PDB file of C-alpha atoms in Angstrom:
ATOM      1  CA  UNK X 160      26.105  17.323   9.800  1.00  0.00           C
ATOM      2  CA  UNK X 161      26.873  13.618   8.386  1.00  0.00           C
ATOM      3  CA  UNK X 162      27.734  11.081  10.973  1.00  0.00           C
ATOM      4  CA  UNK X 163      28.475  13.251  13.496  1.00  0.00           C
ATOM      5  CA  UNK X 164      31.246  14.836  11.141  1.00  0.00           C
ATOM      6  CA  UNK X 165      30.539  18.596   9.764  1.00  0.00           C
ATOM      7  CA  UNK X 166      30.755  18.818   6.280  1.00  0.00           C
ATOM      8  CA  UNK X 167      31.757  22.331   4.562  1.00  0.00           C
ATOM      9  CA  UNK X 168      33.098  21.370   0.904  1.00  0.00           C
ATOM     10  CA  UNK X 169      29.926  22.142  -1.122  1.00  0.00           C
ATOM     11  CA  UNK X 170      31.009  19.331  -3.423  1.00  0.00           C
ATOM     12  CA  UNK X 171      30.832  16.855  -0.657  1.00  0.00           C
ATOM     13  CA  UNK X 172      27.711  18.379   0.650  1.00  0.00           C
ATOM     14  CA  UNK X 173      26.023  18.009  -2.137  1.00  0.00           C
ATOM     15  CA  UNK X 174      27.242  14.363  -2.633  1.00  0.00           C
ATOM     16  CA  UNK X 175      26.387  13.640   0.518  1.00  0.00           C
ATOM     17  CA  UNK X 176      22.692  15.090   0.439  1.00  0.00           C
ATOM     18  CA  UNK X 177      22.246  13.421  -2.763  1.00  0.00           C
ATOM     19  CA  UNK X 178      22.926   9.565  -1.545  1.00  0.00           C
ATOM     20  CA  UNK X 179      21.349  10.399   1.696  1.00  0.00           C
ATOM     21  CA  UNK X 180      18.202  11.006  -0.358  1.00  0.00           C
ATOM     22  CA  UNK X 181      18.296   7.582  -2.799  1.00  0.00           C
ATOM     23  CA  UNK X 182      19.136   5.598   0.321  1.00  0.00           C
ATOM     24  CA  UNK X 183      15.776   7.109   1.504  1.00  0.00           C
ATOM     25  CA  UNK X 184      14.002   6.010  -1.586  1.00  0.00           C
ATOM     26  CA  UNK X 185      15.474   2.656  -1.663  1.00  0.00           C
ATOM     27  CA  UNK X 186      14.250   1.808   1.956  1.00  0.00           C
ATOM     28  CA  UNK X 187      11.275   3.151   1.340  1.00  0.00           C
ATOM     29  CA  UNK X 188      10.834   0.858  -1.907  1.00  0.00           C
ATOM     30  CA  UNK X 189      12.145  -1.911  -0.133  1.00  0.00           C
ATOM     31  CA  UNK X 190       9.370  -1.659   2.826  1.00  0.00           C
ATOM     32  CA  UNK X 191       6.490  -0.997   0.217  1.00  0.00           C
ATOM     33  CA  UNK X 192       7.519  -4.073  -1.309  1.00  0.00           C
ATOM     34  CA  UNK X 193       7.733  -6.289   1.732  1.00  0.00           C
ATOM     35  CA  UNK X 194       4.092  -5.068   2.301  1.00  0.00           C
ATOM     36  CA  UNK X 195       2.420  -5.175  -1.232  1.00  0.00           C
ATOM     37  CA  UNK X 196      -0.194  -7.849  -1.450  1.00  0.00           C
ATOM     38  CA  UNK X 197      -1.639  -9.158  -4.312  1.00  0.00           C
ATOM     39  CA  UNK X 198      -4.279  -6.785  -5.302  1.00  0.00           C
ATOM     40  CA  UNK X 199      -7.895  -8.647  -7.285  1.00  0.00           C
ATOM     41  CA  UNK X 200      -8.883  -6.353 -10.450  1.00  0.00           C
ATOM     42  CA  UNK X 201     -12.358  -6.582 -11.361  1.00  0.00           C
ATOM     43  CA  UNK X 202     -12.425  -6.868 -15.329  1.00  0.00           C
ATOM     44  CA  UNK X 203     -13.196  -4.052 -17.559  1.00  0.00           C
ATOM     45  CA  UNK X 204     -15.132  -4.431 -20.487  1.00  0.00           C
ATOM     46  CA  UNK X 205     -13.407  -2.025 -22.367  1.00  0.00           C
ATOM     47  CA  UNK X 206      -9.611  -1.329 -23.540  1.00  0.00           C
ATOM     48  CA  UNK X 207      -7.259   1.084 -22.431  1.00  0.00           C
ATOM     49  CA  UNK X 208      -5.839   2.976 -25.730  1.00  0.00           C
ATOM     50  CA  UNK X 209      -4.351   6.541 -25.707  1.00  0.00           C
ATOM     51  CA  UNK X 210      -5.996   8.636 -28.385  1.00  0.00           C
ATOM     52  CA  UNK X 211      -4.164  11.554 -30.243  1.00  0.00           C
ATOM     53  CA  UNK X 212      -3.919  14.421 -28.398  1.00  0.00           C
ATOM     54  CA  UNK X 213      -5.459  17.448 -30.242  1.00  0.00           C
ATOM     55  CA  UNK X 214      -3.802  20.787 -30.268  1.00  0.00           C
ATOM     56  CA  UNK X 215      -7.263  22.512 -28.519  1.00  0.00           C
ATOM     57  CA  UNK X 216      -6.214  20.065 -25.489  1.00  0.00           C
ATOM     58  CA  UNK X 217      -2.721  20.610 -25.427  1.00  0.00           C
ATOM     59  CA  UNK X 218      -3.932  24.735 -25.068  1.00  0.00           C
ATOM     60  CA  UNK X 219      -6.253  23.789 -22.404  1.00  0.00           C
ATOM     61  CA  UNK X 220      -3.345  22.239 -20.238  1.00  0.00           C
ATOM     62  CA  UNK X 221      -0.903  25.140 -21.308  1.00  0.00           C
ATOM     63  CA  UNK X 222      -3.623  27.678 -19.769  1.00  0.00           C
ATOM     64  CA  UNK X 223      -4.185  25.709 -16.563  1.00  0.00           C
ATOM     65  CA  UNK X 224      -0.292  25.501 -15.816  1.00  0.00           C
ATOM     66  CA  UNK X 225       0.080  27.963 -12.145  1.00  0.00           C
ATOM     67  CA  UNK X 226       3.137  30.071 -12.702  1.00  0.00           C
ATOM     68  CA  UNK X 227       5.748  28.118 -11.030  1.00  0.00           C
ATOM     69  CA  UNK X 228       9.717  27.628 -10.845  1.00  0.00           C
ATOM     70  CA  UNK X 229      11.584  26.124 -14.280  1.00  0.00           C
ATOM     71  CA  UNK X 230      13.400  23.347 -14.226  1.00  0.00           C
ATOM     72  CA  UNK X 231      16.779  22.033 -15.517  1.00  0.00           C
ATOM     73  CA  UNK X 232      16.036  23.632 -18.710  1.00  0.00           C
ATOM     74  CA  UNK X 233      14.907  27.021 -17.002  1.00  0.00           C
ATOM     75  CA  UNK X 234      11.841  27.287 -19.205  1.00  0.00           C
ATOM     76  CA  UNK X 235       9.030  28.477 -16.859  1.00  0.00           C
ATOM     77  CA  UNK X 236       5.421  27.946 -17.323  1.00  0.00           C
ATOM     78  CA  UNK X 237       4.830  31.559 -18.007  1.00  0.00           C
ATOM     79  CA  UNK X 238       6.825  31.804 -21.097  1.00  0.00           C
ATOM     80  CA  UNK X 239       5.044  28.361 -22.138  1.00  0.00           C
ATOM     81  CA  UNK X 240       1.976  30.276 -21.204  1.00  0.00           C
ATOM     82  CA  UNK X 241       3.003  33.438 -23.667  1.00  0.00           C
ATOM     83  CA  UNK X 242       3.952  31.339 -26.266  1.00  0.00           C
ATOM     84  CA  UNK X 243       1.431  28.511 -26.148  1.00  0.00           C
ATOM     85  CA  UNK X 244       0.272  29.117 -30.098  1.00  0.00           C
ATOM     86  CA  UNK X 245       3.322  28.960 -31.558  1.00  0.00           C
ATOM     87  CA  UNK X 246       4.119  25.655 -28.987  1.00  0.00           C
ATOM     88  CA  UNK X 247       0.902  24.037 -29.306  1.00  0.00           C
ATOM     89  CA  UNK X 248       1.457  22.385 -32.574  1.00  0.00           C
ATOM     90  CA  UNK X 249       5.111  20.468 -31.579  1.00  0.00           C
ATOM     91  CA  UNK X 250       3.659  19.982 -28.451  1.00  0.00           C
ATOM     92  CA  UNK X 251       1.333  17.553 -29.751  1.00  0.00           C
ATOM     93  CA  UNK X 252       3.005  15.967 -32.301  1.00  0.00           C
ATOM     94  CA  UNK X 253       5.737  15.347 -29.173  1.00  0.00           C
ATOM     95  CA  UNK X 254       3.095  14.020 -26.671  1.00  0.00           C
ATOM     96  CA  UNK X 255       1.437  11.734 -29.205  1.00  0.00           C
ATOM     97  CA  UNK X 256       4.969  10.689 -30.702  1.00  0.00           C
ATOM     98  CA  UNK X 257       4.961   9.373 -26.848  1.00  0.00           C
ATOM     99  CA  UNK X 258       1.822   7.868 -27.043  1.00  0.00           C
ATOM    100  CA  UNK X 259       2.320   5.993 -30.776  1.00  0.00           C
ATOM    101  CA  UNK X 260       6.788   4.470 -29.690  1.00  0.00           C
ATOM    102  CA  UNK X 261       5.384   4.109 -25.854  1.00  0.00           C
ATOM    103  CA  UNK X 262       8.682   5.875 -25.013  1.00  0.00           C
ATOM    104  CA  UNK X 263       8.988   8.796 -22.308  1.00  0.00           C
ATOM    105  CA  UNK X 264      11.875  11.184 -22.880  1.00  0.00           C
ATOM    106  CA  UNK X 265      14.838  11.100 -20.904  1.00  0.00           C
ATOM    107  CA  UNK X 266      15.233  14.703 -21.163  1.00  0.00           C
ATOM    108  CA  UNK X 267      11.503  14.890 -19.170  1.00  0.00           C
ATOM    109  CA  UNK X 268      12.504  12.821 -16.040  1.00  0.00           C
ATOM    110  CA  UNK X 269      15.505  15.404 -15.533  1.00  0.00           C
ATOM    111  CA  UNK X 270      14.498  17.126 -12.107  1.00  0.00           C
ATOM    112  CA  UNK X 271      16.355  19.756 -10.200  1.00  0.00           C
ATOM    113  CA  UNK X 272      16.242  18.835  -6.876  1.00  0.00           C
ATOM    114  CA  UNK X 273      16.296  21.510  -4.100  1.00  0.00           C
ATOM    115  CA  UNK X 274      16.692  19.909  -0.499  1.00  0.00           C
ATOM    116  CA  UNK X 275      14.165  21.696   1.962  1.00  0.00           C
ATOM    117  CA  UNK X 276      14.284  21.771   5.739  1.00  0.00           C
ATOM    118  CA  UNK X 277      11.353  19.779   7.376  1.00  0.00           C
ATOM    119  CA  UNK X 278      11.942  22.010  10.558  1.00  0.00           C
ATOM    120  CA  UNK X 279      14.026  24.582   9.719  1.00  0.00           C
ATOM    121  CA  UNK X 280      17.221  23.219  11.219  1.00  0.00           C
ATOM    122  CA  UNK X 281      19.089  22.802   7.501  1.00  0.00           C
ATOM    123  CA  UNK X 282      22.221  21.495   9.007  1.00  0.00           C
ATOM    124  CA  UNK X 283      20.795  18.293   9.541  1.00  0.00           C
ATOM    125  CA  UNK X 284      20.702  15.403   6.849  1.00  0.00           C
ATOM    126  CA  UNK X 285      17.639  13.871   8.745  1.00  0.00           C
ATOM    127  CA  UNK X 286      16.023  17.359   8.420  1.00  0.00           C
ATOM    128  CA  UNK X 287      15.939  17.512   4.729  1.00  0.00           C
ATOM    129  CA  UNK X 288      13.456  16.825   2.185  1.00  0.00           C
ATOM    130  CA  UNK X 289      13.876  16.713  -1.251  1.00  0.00           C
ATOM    131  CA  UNK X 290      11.609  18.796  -3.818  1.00  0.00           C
ATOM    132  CA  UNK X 291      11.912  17.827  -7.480  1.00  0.00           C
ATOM    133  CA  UNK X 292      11.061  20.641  -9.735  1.00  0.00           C
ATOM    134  CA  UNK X 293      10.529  19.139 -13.412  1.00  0.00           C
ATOM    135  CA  UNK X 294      10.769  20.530 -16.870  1.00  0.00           C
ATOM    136  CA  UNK X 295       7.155  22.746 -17.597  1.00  0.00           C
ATOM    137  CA  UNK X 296       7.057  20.307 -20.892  1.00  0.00           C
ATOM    138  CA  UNK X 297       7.088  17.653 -18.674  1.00  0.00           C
ATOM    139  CA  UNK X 298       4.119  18.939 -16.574  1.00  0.00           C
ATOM    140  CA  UNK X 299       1.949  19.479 -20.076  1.00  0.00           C
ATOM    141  CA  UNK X 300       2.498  15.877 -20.784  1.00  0.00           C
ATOM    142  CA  UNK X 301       2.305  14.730 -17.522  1.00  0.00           C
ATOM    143  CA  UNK X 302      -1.240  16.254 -17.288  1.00  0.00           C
ATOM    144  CA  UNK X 303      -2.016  15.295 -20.729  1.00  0.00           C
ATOM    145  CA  UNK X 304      -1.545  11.504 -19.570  1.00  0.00           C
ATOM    146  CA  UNK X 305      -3.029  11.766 -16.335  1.00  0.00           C
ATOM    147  CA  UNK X 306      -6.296  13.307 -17.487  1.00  0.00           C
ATOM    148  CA  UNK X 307      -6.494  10.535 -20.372  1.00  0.00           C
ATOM    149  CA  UNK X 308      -6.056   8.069 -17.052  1.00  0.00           C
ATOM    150  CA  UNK X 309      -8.698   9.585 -14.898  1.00  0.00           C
ATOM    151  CA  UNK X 310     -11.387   9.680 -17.263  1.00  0.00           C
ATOM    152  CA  UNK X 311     -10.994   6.722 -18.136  1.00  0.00           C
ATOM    153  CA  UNK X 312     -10.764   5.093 -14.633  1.00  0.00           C
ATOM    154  CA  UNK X 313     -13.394   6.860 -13.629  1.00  0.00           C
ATOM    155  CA  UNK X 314     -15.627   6.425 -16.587  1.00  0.00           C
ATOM    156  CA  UNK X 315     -15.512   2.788 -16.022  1.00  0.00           C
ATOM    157  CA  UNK X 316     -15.673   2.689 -11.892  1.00  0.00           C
ATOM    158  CA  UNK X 317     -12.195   1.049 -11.362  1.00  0.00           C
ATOM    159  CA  UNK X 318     -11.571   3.218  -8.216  1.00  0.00           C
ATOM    160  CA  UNK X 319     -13.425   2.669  -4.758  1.00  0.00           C
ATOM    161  CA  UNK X 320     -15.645   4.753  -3.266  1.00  0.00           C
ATOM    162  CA  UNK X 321     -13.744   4.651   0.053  1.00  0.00           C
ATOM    163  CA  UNK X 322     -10.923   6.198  -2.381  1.00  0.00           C
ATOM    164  CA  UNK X 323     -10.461   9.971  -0.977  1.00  0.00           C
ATOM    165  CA  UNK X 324      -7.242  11.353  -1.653  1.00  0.00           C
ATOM    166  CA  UNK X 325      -5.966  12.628  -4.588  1.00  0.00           C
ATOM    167  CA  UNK X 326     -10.053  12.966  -6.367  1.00  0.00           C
ATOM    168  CA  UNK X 327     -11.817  15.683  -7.281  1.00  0.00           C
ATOM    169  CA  UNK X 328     -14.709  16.937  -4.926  1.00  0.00           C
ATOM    170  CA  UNK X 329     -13.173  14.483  -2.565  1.00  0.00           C
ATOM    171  CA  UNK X 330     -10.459  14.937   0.772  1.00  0.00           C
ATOM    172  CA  UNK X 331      -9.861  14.115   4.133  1.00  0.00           C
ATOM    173  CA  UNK X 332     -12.658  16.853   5.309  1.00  0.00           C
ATOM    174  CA  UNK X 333     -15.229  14.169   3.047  1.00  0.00           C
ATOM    175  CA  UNK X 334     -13.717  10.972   4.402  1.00  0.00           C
ATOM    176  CA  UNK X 335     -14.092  12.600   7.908  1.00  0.00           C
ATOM    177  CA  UNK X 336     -17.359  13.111   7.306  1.00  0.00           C
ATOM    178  CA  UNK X 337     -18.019   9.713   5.574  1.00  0.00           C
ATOM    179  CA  UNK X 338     -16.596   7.942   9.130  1.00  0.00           C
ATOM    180  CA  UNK X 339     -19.002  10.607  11.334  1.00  0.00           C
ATOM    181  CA  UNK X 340     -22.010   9.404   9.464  1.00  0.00           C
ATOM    182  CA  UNK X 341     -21.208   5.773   9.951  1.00  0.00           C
ATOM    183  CA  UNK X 342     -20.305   5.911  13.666  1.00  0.00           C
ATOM    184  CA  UNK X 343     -24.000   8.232  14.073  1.00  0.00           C
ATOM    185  CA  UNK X 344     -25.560   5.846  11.633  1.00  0.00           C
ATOM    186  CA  UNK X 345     -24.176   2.480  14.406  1.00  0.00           C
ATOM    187  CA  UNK X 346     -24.831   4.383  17.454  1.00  0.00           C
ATOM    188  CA  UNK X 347     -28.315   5.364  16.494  1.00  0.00           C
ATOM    189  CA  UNK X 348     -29.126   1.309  15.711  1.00  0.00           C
ATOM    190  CA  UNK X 349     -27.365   1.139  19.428  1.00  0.00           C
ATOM    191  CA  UNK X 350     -24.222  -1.042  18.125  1.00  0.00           C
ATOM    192  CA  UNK X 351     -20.835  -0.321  19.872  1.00  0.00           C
ATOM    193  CA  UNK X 352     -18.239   1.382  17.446  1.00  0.00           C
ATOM    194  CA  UNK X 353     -14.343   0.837  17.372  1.00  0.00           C
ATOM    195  CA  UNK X 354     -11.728   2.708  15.097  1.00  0.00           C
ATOM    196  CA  UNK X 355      -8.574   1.699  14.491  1.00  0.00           C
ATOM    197  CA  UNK X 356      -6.239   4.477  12.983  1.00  0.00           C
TER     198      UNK X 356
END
């Protein structure tokens, strides 16, 4: 359903799902900017450089990879898995071909994108989210980067401790827990308590 209009012509359909998804990323962009504020970095005595990757790392990401569905270029992560030896080698020299031009490939940001019903009434645009399913090489690198990233941000403290989402050995079940010991901790010392969520 579009509009109140049924739509049949897969063509169309697909059209249609397809801008009714980037209009939902541009108003979301849009309303993330109105509401960024200027965020205060504390300075970090050290640089942020990408080293090489080493083919013993590149491995180590390959065997991690769950078994999921291929993307565009229908290479799954089990045949990556199978063949991560013979891979290993271009794999590196790819990733830290990235890391040396600062260039990501256009052939990596390539997603097949499979609209999923929120509710499980699929006729309905405002029912649909979009899943992106990337290319597996993509994921290697992508993991490659983001490992570099954490270590590093963690290593030097740039993330606060009131950060849970998205950390290891941290989630909503710790930040729960982290507001439970406050309110205890203020209600113990006899101080009222408010939340605000």
């Amino acid at each position: 359903h579009d509009n109140g209009s049924i739509v049949t012509d897969e063509l169309v359909m697909a059209n249609t799902i397809n801008k009714f998804f980037m209009k939902s990323v541009t108003d979301t962009v849009k309303d993330q900017r109105k509401n960024t504020k200027s965020i205060q970095f504390s300075s970090v005595p050290y640089s942020f450089v990408l080293e090489d990757a080493d083919e013993n790392e590149v491995a180590t990401i390959i065997k991690s990879l769950k078994n999921c569905a291929a993307g565009y270029d229908e290479i799954n992560s089990t045949d990556v898995k199978e063949l991560c030896k013979e891979l290993c080698p271009m794999l590196c020299h790819l990733i830290n071909s990235i890391i040396r031009k600062g260039k990501y490939p256009n052939a990596f940001k390539f997603a097949t994108v499979t609209p999923i019903s929120k509710s499980g009434n699929s006729n309905e645009l405002n029912d649909l989210r979009p899943i992106s399913i990337l290319s597996t090489f993509n994921k290697i690198t992508e993991k490659f980067l983001y490992s570099r990233l954490t270590n590093y941000i963690n290593k030097n403290n740039l993330i606060s401790s009131n950060q849970f989402g998205f950390r290891p050995k941290s989630s909503t079940e710790t930040a729960a827990l982290e507001v439970v010991s406050k309110i205890k901790k203020y209600l113990e010392k006899k101080k009222i308590v408010s939340i605000v969520f």
